[in-house]
Short mmCIF file of C-alpha atoms in Angstrom, two decimals:
data_model
loop_
_atom_site.label_atom_id
_atom_site.label_comp_id
_atom_site.label_asym_id
_atom_site.label_seq_id
_atom_site.Cartn_x
_atom_site.Cartn_y
_atom_site.Cartn_z
CA UNK B 4 -32.25 2.37 59.51
CA UNK B 5 -31.36 3.26 55.88
CA UNK B 6 -28.49 1.56 54.09
CA UNK B 7 -25.89 4.31 53.89
CA UNK B 8 -23.09 2.42 52.16
CA UNK B 9 -19.35 2.53 52.87
CA UNK B 10 -19.12 6.34 52.63
CA UNK B 11 -21.58 8.89 53.94
CA UNK B 12 -21.68 12.40 55.34
CA UNK B 13 -23.10 13.52 58.68
CA UNK B 14 -23.98 17.16 59.20
CA UNK B 15 -24.77 17.85 62.87
CA UNK B 16 -23.89 21.55 62.80
CA UNK B 17 -23.65 23.46 65.11
CA UNK B 18 -22.98 20.65 67.58
CA UNK B 19 -20.34 18.64 65.69
CA UNK B 20 -17.91 19.20 62.84
CA UNK B 21 -19.29 17.98 59.48
CA UNK B 22 -18.14 14.38 59.19
CA UNK B 23 -17.38 11.90 56.43
CA UNK B 24 -17.66 8.32 57.69
CA UNK B 25 -15.46 5.76 55.87
CA UNK B 26 -16.32 2.07 56.21
CA UNK B 27 -14.68 -0.12 53.57
CA UNK B 28 -11.15 -1.51 53.12
CA UNK B 29 -10.64 0.08 49.71
CA UNK B 30 -11.69 3.56 50.80
CA UNK B 31 -9.77 3.32 54.08
CA UNK B 32 -6.66 2.31 52.12
CA UNK B 33 -6.90 5.58 50.20
CA UNK B 34 -6.66 7.75 53.35
CA UNK B 35 -4.29 5.70 55.51
CA UNK B 36 -1.84 4.15 53.07
CA UNK B 37 -2.11 5.50 49.52
CA UNK B 38 -2.35 9.05 50.89
CA UNK B 39 -2.11 9.28 54.67
CA UNK B 40 -4.33 12.16 55.70
CA UNK B 41 -3.24 14.21 58.74
CA UNK B 42 -4.83 13.66 62.14
CA UNK B 43 -7.86 15.77 62.92
CA UNK B 44 -6.81 18.83 64.99
CA UNK B 45 -9.29 18.08 67.80
CA UNK B 46 -7.15 15.05 68.72
CA UNK B 47 -4.40 17.43 69.80
CA UNK B 48 -6.89 19.42 71.87
CA UNK B 49 -8.15 16.20 73.46
CA UNK B 50 -4.66 15.03 74.44
CA UNK B 51 -3.23 18.44 75.33
CA UNK B 52 -3.99 18.15 79.10
CA UNK B 53 -1.83 15.01 79.05
CA UNK B 54 0.89 15.83 76.55
CA UNK B 55 0.88 19.62 76.18
CA UNK B 56 0.25 19.05 72.48
CA UNK B 57 3.56 17.19 72.05
CA UNK B 58 2.70 13.62 71.14
CA UNK B 59 3.14 11.26 68.22
CA UNK B 60 -0.60 10.64 67.96
CA UNK B 61 -1.53 14.20 67.04
CA UNK B 62 1.71 15.33 65.34
CA UNK B 63 1.95 15.47 61.56
CA UNK B 64 4.53 15.94 58.84
CA UNK B 65 8.27 15.91 59.46
CA UNK B 66 7.84 16.48 63.19
CA UNK B 67 5.86 13.25 63.45
CA UNK B 68 8.36 11.30 61.31
CA UNK B 69 11.28 12.46 63.44
CA UNK B 70 9.76 11.48 66.77
CA UNK B 71 8.14 8.30 65.54
CA UNK B 72 11.58 7.17 64.36
CA UNK B 73 13.01 7.96 67.80
CA UNK B 74 10.50 5.72 69.58
CA UNK B 75 9.98 2.98 66.96
CA UNK B 76 12.95 0.82 68.08
CA UNK B 77 11.59 0.54 71.61
CA UNK B 78 8.35 -0.96 70.32
CA UNK B 79 9.79 -3.34 67.73
CA UNK B 80 8.84 -7.00 68.14
CA UNK B 81 12.46 -8.12 68.49
CA UNK B 82 13.18 -5.61 71.26
CA UNK B 83 9.94 -6.33 73.11
CA UNK B 84 10.81 -10.01 73.21
CA UNK B 85 13.80 -9.10 75.37
CA UNK B 86 11.37 -7.51 77.85
CA UNK B 87 9.05 -10.51 78.17
CA UNK B 88 10.55 -11.46 81.59
CA UNK B 89 9.61 -8.00 82.90
CA UNK B 90 6.04 -8.32 81.59
CA UNK B 91 5.82 -11.78 83.14
CA UNK B 92 6.81 -10.34 86.53
CA UNK B 93 3.95 -7.88 86.48
CA UNK B 94 1.49 -10.50 85.27
CA UNK B 95 2.39 -12.80 88.17
CA UNK B 96 1.39 -9.97 90.51
CA UNK B 97 -1.92 -9.80 88.63
CA UNK B 98 -2.37 -13.55 89.20
CA UNK B 99 -1.71 -13.08 92.92
CA UNK B 100 -4.50 -10.51 93.09
CA UNK B 101 -6.85 -12.89 91.27
CA UNK B 102 -6.07 -15.57 93.86
CA UNK B 103 -6.95 -13.12 96.61
CA UNK B 104 -10.31 -12.39 94.99
CA UNK B 105 -10.90 -16.12 94.57
CA UNK B 106 -10.29 -16.66 98.29
CA UNK B 107 -12.64 -13.81 99.21
CA UNK B 108 -15.28 -15.03 96.72
CA UNK B 109 -16.23 -11.45 96.12
CA UNK B 110 -17.49 -9.52 93.11
CA UNK B 111 -14.98 -7.05 91.69
CA UNK B 112 -14.52 -5.01 88.53
CA UNK B 113 -11.98 -6.62 86.25
CA UNK B 114 -11.14 -3.30 84.58
CA UNK B 115 -9.71 -1.94 87.84
CA UNK B 116 -7.23 -4.83 87.94
CA UNK B 117 -6.31 -4.72 84.25
CA UNK B 118 -5.81 -0.94 84.39
CA UNK B 119 -3.19 -1.36 87.09
CA UNK B 120 -1.58 -4.26 85.25
CA UNK B 121 -1.37 -2.21 82.04
CA UNK B 122 0.19 0.71 83.92
CA UNK B 123 2.83 -1.51 85.51
CA UNK B 124 3.68 -3.17 82.19
CA UNK B 125 4.15 0.24 80.57
CA UNK B 126 6.30 1.21 83.55
CA UNK B 127 8.57 -1.76 82.91
CA UNK B 128 8.71 -1.39 79.13
CA UNK B 129 8.89 2.39 78.79
CA UNK B 130 10.61 3.42 82.03
CA UNK B 131 12.40 0.24 83.17
CA UNK B 132 10.89 0.86 86.60
CA UNK B 133 8.37 -0.73 88.90
CA UNK B 134 5.41 1.62 89.27
CA UNK B 135 3.80 -0.97 91.56
CA UNK B 136 0.34 0.44 90.92
CA UNK B 137 -1.14 -3.05 91.32
CA UNK B 138 -0.23 -3.12 95.01
CA UNK B 139 0.23 0.53 95.97
CA UNK B 140 -1.33 3.87 95.14
CA UNK B 141 1.25 5.30 92.73
CA UNK B 142 0.79 9.09 92.72
CA UNK B 143 1.76 9.51 89.09
CA UNK B 144 -0.65 6.83 87.89
CA UNK B 145 -3.35 8.24 90.17
CA UNK B 146 -2.90 11.70 88.62
CA UNK B 147 -2.95 10.19 85.11
CA UNK B 148 -6.24 8.41 85.80
CA UNK B 149 -7.82 11.57 87.15
CA UNK B 150 -6.58 13.52 84.14
CA UNK B 151 -8.19 10.97 81.84
CA UNK B 152 -11.55 11.52 83.51
CA UNK B 153 -11.39 15.22 82.60
CA UNK B 154 -10.40 14.79 78.96
CA UNK B 155 -13.14 15.84 76.55
CA UNK B 156 -13.65 14.91 72.93
CA UNK B 157 -17.09 14.78 71.37
CA UNK B 158 -18.71 16.08 74.55
CA UNK B 159 -20.03 19.25 72.95
CA UNK B 160 -23.58 18.14 73.62
CA UNK B 161 -22.75 17.86 77.35
CA UNK B 162 -20.72 20.99 78.11
CA UNK B 163 -20.72 20.81 81.92
CA UNK B 164 -17.51 18.83 82.15
CA UNK B 165 -15.71 20.81 79.46
CA UNK B 166 -16.65 24.16 81.02
CA UNK B 167 -16.61 23.15 84.67
CA UNK B 168 -15.04 26.06 86.60
CA UNK B 169 -12.64 23.75 88.45
CA UNK B 170 -11.49 21.85 85.36
CA UNK B 171 -8.47 24.08 84.52
CA UNK B 172 -7.22 23.84 88.10
CA UNK B 173 -7.68 20.06 88.24
CA UNK B 174 -5.88 19.61 84.92
CA UNK B 175 -3.01 21.84 86.06
CA UNK B 176 -2.66 20.01 89.37
CA UNK B 177 -2.63 16.57 87.74
CA UNK B 178 -0.08 17.71 85.17
CA UNK B 179 2.10 19.01 88.02
CA UNK B 180 1.85 15.68 89.85
CA UNK B 181 2.81 13.67 86.76
CA UNK B 182 5.70 15.95 85.85
CA UNK B 183 6.93 15.97 89.45
CA UNK B 184 7.42 12.21 89.14
CA UNK B 185 8.72 12.06 85.58
CA UNK B 186 11.13 15.01 85.50
CA UNK B 187 13.68 13.67 88.03
CA UNK B 188 13.33 10.21 86.52
CA UNK B 189 14.25 11.40 83.00
CA UNK B 190 17.11 13.50 84.44
CA UNK B 191 18.48 10.46 86.28
CA UNK B 192 18.31 8.24 83.20
CA UNK B 193 20.05 10.92 81.15
CA UNK B 194 22.83 11.20 83.74
CA UNK B 195 23.38 7.44 83.56
CA UNK B 196 23.63 7.56 79.78
CA UNK B 197 25.93 10.58 79.83
CA UNK B 198 28.21 8.82 82.29
CA UNK B 199 28.35 5.79 80.01
CA UNK B 200 29.33 8.09 77.15
CA UNK B 201 32.16 9.56 79.18
CA UNK B 202 33.47 6.25 80.51
CA UNK B 203 32.69 4.28 77.35
CA UNK B 204 31.04 1.79 79.67
CA UNK B 205 27.91 0.15 78.41
CA UNK B 206 25.11 -2.19 79.21
CA UNK B 207 22.16 -3.36 77.19
CA UNK B 208 19.63 -0.53 76.96
CA UNK B 209 16.24 -1.99 77.77
CA UNK B 210 13.49 0.57 78.12
CA UNK B 211 11.86 2.75 75.48
CA UNK B 212 13.20 5.83 77.26
CA UNK B 213 16.72 4.39 77.33
CA UNK B 214 16.63 3.79 73.58
CA UNK B 215 15.32 7.31 72.99
CA UNK B 216 18.14 8.78 75.11
CA UNK B 217 20.68 6.69 73.22
CA UNK B 218 19.33 8.04 69.91
CA UNK B 219 19.50 11.57 71.32
CA UNK B 220 23.15 11.23 72.35
CA UNK B 221 24.07 9.47 69.13
CA UNK B 222 22.60 12.45 67.31
CA UNK B 223 25.07 14.66 69.13
CA UNK B 224 28.04 12.63 67.94
CA UNK B 225 30.85 14.95 66.94
CA UNK B 226 29.41 17.77 69.03
CA UNK B 227 30.54 18.83 72.46
CA UNK B 228 28.32 16.88 74.84
CA UNK B 229 26.25 19.18 76.99
CA UNK B 230 26.10 18.62 80.71
CA UNK B 231 22.33 18.95 80.62
CA UNK B 232 19.59 17.64 78.41
CA UNK B 233 17.93 19.88 75.88
CA UNK B 234 14.72 21.09 77.54
CA UNK B 235 12.62 20.57 74.41
CA UNK B 236 13.80 16.96 74.11
CA UNK B 237 13.10 16.32 77.78
CA UNK B 238 9.58 17.76 77.50
CA UNK B 239 8.94 15.61 74.44
CA UNK B 240 10.09 12.43 76.20
CA UNK B 241 7.91 13.15 79.21
CA UNK B 242 4.91 13.78 76.97
CA UNK B 243 5.36 10.45 75.18
CA UNK B 244 5.65 8.59 78.50
CA UNK B 245 2.28 9.98 79.55
CA UNK B 246 0.84 9.12 76.14
CA UNK B 247 2.05 5.51 76.36
CA UNK B 248 0.62 5.11 79.86
CA UNK B 249 -2.71 6.58 78.74
CA UNK B 250 -2.82 4.28 75.70
CA UNK B 251 -2.18 1.17 77.80
CA UNK B 252 -4.94 2.05 80.25
CA UNK B 253 -7.26 3.06 77.44
CA UNK B 254 -6.87 0.05 75.12
CA UNK B 255 -5.01 -3.07 76.24
CA UNK B 256 -6.71 -3.02 79.63
CA UNK B 257 -10.16 -3.12 78.03
CA UNK B 258 -9.11 -5.77 75.52
CA UNK B 259 -7.98 -8.11 78.31
CA UNK B 260 -11.39 -7.68 79.94
CA UNK B 261 -13.13 -8.63 76.71
CA UNK B 262 -10.91 -11.69 76.28
CA UNK B 263 -12.01 -12.96 79.69
CA UNK B 264 -15.62 -12.11 78.93
CA UNK B 265 -15.68 -13.85 75.54
CA UNK B 266 -14.01 -16.97 76.89
CA UNK B 267 -16.40 -17.18 79.83
CA UNK B 268 -19.30 -17.35 77.38
CA UNK B 269 -17.58 -19.76 74.94
CA UNK B 270 -16.34 -22.74 76.99
CA UNK B 271 -15.34 -24.84 73.96
CA UNK B 272 -12.98 -22.08 72.83
CA UNK B 273 -11.53 -21.89 76.33
CA UNK B 274 -10.98 -25.66 76.39
CA UNK B 275 -9.07 -25.47 73.09
CA UNK B 276 -6.84 -22.66 74.38
CA UNK B 277 -6.04 -24.59 77.55
CA UNK B 278 -5.08 -27.61 75.46
CA UNK B 279 -2.79 -25.43 73.33
CA UNK B 280 -1.11 -24.04 76.44
CA UNK B 281 -0.64 -27.54 77.86
CA UNK B 282 1.01 -28.60 74.61
CA UNK B 283 3.47 -25.68 74.47
CA UNK B 284 4.11 -24.96 78.16
CA UNK B 285 3.47 -28.35 79.75
CA UNK B 286 0.86 -29.35 82.30
CA UNK B 287 2.68 -27.73 85.25
CA UNK B 288 0.85 -24.41 85.19
CA UNK B 289 3.23 -22.54 87.48
CA UNK B 290 6.16 -23.38 85.18
CA UNK B 291 4.78 -21.32 82.32
CA UNK B 292 6.17 -18.05 83.70
CA UNK B 293 9.68 -19.49 83.89
CA UNK B 294 9.44 -21.03 80.43
CA UNK B 295 8.27 -17.77 78.82
CA UNK B 296 11.00 -15.81 80.55
CA UNK B 297 13.66 -18.23 79.32
CA UNK B 298 12.28 -18.53 75.80
CA UNK B 299 9.97 -15.62 74.89
CA UNK B 300 9.56 -16.96 71.36
CA UNK B 301 7.29 -19.68 72.73
CA UNK B 302 4.65 -16.96 72.48
CA UNK B 303 4.85 -17.30 68.70
CA UNK B 304 3.83 -20.97 68.94
CA UNK B 305 0.26 -20.47 70.22
CA UNK B 306 -1.71 -19.62 67.05
CA UNK B 307 -5.14 -20.34 68.51
CA UNK B 308 -4.44 -17.97 71.40
CA UNK B 309 -3.49 -15.29 68.87
CA UNK B 310 -6.69 -16.05 66.95
CA UNK B 311 -8.79 -15.48 70.07
CA UNK B 312 -7.09 -12.12 70.61
CA UNK B 313 -7.71 -11.09 67.01
CA UNK B 314 -11.34 -12.13 67.17
CA UNK B 315 -11.83 -10.26 70.43
CA UNK B 316 -10.33 -7.13 68.88
CA UNK B 317 -12.58 -7.58 65.87
CA UNK B 318 -15.74 -7.62 67.96
CA UNK B 319 -14.59 -5.06 70.52
CA UNK B 320 -11.96 -2.74 69.03
CA UNK B 321 -10.72 -0.34 71.67
CA UNK B 322 -10.66 2.84 69.61
CA UNK B 323 -11.52 4.55 66.36
CA UNK B 324 -9.51 7.29 64.69
CA UNK B 325 -10.10 10.53 62.86
CA UNK B 326 -8.32 12.32 60.04
CA UNK B 327 -8.62 15.78 58.54
CA UNK B 328 -9.74 16.29 54.96
CA UNK B 329 -7.59 18.26 52.52
CA UNK B 330 -8.31 20.66 49.67
CA UNK B 331 -8.46 18.85 46.35
CA UNK B 332 -8.37 15.37 47.90
CA UNK B 333 -11.39 13.17 47.19
CA UNK B 334 -12.15 9.59 48.19
CA UNK B 335 -13.36 7.35 45.38
CA UNK B 336 -15.89 4.57 46.04
CA UNK B 337 -16.33 1.32 44.11
CA UNK B 338 -18.71 3.01 41.65
CA UNK B 339 -16.22 5.76 40.86
CA UNK B 340 -18.09 8.45 42.79
CA UNK B 341 -15.91 11.18 44.28
CA UNK B 342 -16.35 12.27 47.91
CA UNK B 343 -14.68 15.62 48.71
CA UNK B 344 -12.86 15.68 52.05
CA UNK B 345 -11.91 19.33 52.46
CA UNK B 346 -13.43 20.81 55.61
CA UNK B 347 -14.57 17.44 56.96
CA UNK B 348 -13.61 15.28 59.89
CA UNK B 349 -12.88 11.86 58.36
CA UNK B 350 -14.02 9.16 60.77
CA UNK B 351 -12.56 5.66 60.51
CA UNK B 352 -14.84 3.33 62.50
CA UNK B 353 -13.51 -0.21 63.09
CA UNK B 354 -16.54 -1.02 65.24
CA UNK B 355 -18.66 -0.82 62.07
CA UNK B 356 -16.38 -2.30 59.42
CA UNK B 357 -15.37 -5.23 61.63
CA UNK B 358 -18.99 -6.34 61.99
CA UNK B 359 -20.05 -5.65 58.41
CA UNK B 360 -21.54 -8.83 56.83
CA UNK B 361 -20.14 -7.69 53.49
CA UNK B 362 -16.69 -8.58 54.80
CA UNK B 363 -17.31 -11.03 57.65
CA UNK B 364 -19.46 -14.18 57.51
CA UNK B 365 -21.46 -14.47 60.74
CA UNK B 366 -20.19 -11.02 61.76
CA UNK B 367 -21.62 -10.97 65.31
CA UNK B 368 -20.40 -14.45 66.24
CA UNK B 369 -17.20 -15.09 68.19
CA UNK B 370 -15.32 -17.39 65.79
CA UNK B 371 -11.55 -17.51 66.37
CA UNK B 372 -11.38 -20.17 63.65
CA UNK B 373 -11.72 -17.47 61.00
CA UNK B 374 -8.10 -16.48 61.80
CA UNK B 375 -6.87 -20.00 61.07
CA UNK B 376 -8.83 -20.41 57.82
CA UNK B 377 -7.12 -20.85 54.46
CA UNK B 378 -7.61 -18.24 51.72
CA UNK B 379 -10.14 -20.43 49.89
CA UNK B 380 -12.39 -20.91 52.92
CA UNK B 381 -15.45 -18.66 53.44
CA UNK B 382 -14.29 -17.54 56.89
CA UNK B 383 -10.96 -16.22 55.61
CA UNK B 384 -10.78 -12.50 56.53
CA UNK B 385 -10.97 -9.88 53.80
CA UNK B 386 -7.70 -7.98 53.49
CA UNK B 387 -7.85 -4.61 55.22
CA UNK B 388 -11.14 -5.25 57.06
CA UNK B 389 -9.47 -5.86 60.46
CA UNK B 390 -8.32 -2.49 61.79
CA UNK B 391 -8.07 -2.33 65.62
CA UNK B 392 -4.57 -0.86 65.31
CA UNK B 393 -5.23 0.83 61.96
CA UNK B 394 -3.00 0.45 58.90
CA UNK B 395 -0.30 2.45 57.20
CA UNK B 396 2.46 4.63 58.63
CA UNK B 397 0.16 5.99 61.39
CA UNK B 398 -0.74 2.57 62.74
CA UNK B 399 -0.51 2.09 66.51
CA UNK B 400 3.11 2.10 67.69
CA UNK B 401 2.22 -0.16 70.64
CA UNK B 402 0.43 -2.95 68.80
CA UNK B 403 3.23 -5.52 69.24
CA UNK B 404 3.41 -4.77 72.96
CA UNK B 405 -0.35 -5.12 73.27
CA UNK B 406 -0.36 -8.51 71.55
CA UNK B 407 2.53 -9.82 73.65
CA UNK B 408 0.97 -8.59 76.89
CA UNK B 409 -2.39 -10.20 76.11
CA UNK B 410 -0.74 -13.52 75.24
CA UNK B 411 1.21 -13.55 78.49
CA UNK B 412 -1.91 -12.77 80.53
CA UNK B 413 -3.80 -15.57 78.85
CA UNK B 414 -1.04 -18.13 79.35
CA UNK B 415 -0.69 -17.32 83.04
CA UNK B 416 -4.39 -17.11 83.91
CA UNK B 417 -6.63 -19.30 81.77
CA UNK B 418 -5.52 -22.68 83.13
CA UNK B 419 -5.53 -21.60 86.78
CA UNK B 420 -8.68 -19.47 87.02
CA UNK B 421 -12.32 -19.59 86.03
CA UNK B 422 -13.43 -16.01 85.39
CA UNK B 423 -17.04 -15.12 84.72
CA UNK B 424 -19.03 -11.93 84.28
CA UNK B 425 -21.79 -11.52 86.88
CA UNK B 426 -24.00 -8.76 85.51
CA UNK B 427 -27.26 -10.51 86.46
CA UNK B 428 -26.08 -11.31 89.98
CA UNK B 429 -24.99 -7.71 90.44
CA UNK B 430 -28.38 -6.51 89.18
CA UNK B 431 -30.04 -8.53 91.93
CA UNK B 432 -27.69 -7.20 94.60
CA UNK B 433 -28.41 -3.64 93.49
CA UNK B 434 -32.15 -4.27 93.55
CA UNK B 435 -31.85 -5.56 97.11
CA UNK B 436 -29.44 -2.77 98.15
CA UNK B 437 -26.93 -5.38 99.32
CA UNK B 438 -23.72 -3.90 97.88
CA UNK B 439 -21.35 -2.94 100.70
CA UNK B 440 -20.14 0.63 101.04
CA UNK B 441 -16.58 -0.67 100.68
CA UNK B 442 -17.26 -1.37 96.98
CA UNK B 443 -18.65 1.90 95.58
CA UNK B 444 -17.53 1.01 92.03
CA UNK B 445 -20.17 -1.74 91.96
CA UNK B 446 -22.97 0.69 92.76
CA UNK B 447 -22.71 2.59 89.47
CA UNK B 448 -25.51 2.17 86.95
CA UNK B 449 -29.19 2.38 87.77
CA UNK B 450 -30.80 -0.35 85.71
CA UNK B 451 -29.91 -3.34 83.51
CA UNK B 452 -29.25 -2.37 79.94
CA UNK B 453 -28.17 -4.16 76.79
CA UNK B 454 -26.97 -3.03 73.38
CA UNK B 455 -27.82 -5.49 70.60
CA UNK B 456 -28.44 -8.04 73.33
CA UNK B 457 -24.98 -7.50 74.85
CA UNK B 458 -24.53 -6.63 78.52
CA UNK B 459 -20.79 -5.97 78.20
CA UNK B 460 -21.33 -3.32 75.55
CA UNK B 461 -18.62 -0.72 75.02
CA UNK B 462 -18.81 2.64 76.76
CA UNK B 463 -16.58 5.68 77.24
CA UNK B 464 -13.14 5.03 75.77
CA UNK B 465 -14.01 1.46 74.74
CA UNK B 466 -14.25 -0.28 78.10
CA UNK B 467 -16.99 -2.81 78.94
CA UNK B 468 -20.08 -1.47 80.68
CA UNK B 469 -19.75 -1.50 84.45
CA UNK B 470 -16.01 -2.20 83.96
CA UNK B 471 -16.91 -5.92 83.75
CA UNK B 472 -18.13 -7.09 87.17
CA UNK B 473 -16.62 -10.53 87.80
CA UNK B 474 -16.17 -13.46 90.08
CA UNK B 475 -13.10 -15.67 89.92
CA UNK B 476 -12.39 -19.13 91.26
CA UNK B 477 -9.32 -21.35 91.22
CA UNK B 478 -9.61 -24.45 89.07
CA UNK B 479 -9.05 -27.81 90.69
CA UNK B 480 -5.98 -29.79 89.76
#
């Protein structure tokens, strides 16, 4: 393959929009921080079946600034620390399900469990409610998952899904199911807040939606309070709820899978994490949940755990992002060459930059130690080369939540369970046709396949191939 450098064009007309790929920290800084280019319009089309085109991912300009400011407080690190006990509750349910799989000694797909965990955590953080999708079949989450399967972006070469005659009806039905759940919920939360305004009573607002409603009512200060909520505001809130749920299922869920996978193949790293957890949370494993709930800031005292998360996100970032070029705006490379952007999709690809040997020594190796290195050491990361959440004002609003959730999962699972991927064992079961009909998810995939020697390569929206088939056992002691 030719060496294309940190900037290159791809012209796949008429199948894809002409694209400018950007792959270096200095050039990425130009389009995300020095001059933040707008999101590419196709992102809005992709998300429209979920959000009706009203979401802070695809918005731009003043509209984006206004709504991002409404939701920023709910995702601040200080506020999320107050919600750690709620995240711990959902993670203990996840641990219960792992114990059940350990007792059954069965093979299961880890992604199915982490999807439900991510949905329930978002339910707690955003809605202050128990969706209970880990133990029941929540209709709203079910509709969201089905909607995700019908989203299309970059599928122009495979038009059957995009132009399937039933797709508009399926999308409309799923949207109805989600809104049927969310509409009365938002109305009820608004009524509670309005009542507090009238009575001057108050309690600590916890959820992202509560904080957004507080901002909305504060914005009406001095006006005559309406008995009902502005319909445009309500629609916007509901759209963001669906976006946050989608993002949790799409990103954090996959990242947790890859943490388990990487640690199962690097036992010395796992031993070091367990020692760190023993040091901070004590040797009584079941006490860790109580300790974190009482003192959430203990999560800031496990640097090696954070390093493992960062290294996992370096090797397996959950998403890339796209921007739209602008007339008269050029990107300048290290040689001073100008790359026009007008008319191009600008593609920011963390999967490439985060494995580029120009920025990362031993780029394909899992080395959490690089995140503990001093600036003078060779492993010390190059500034701006780690971009799983992107940089600048359009960086991921949920990155603090994602980091906290992954730390909690690791603390509550890694000392109790041994989790291992079982791709080869599953291959054998498939070859012998010995997968029971009760586990159809394990029957997907026709033949073993690797990408760069990796069985758990990324597919779809960034999840591991086969959704990471696993076995789990309970550790002695």
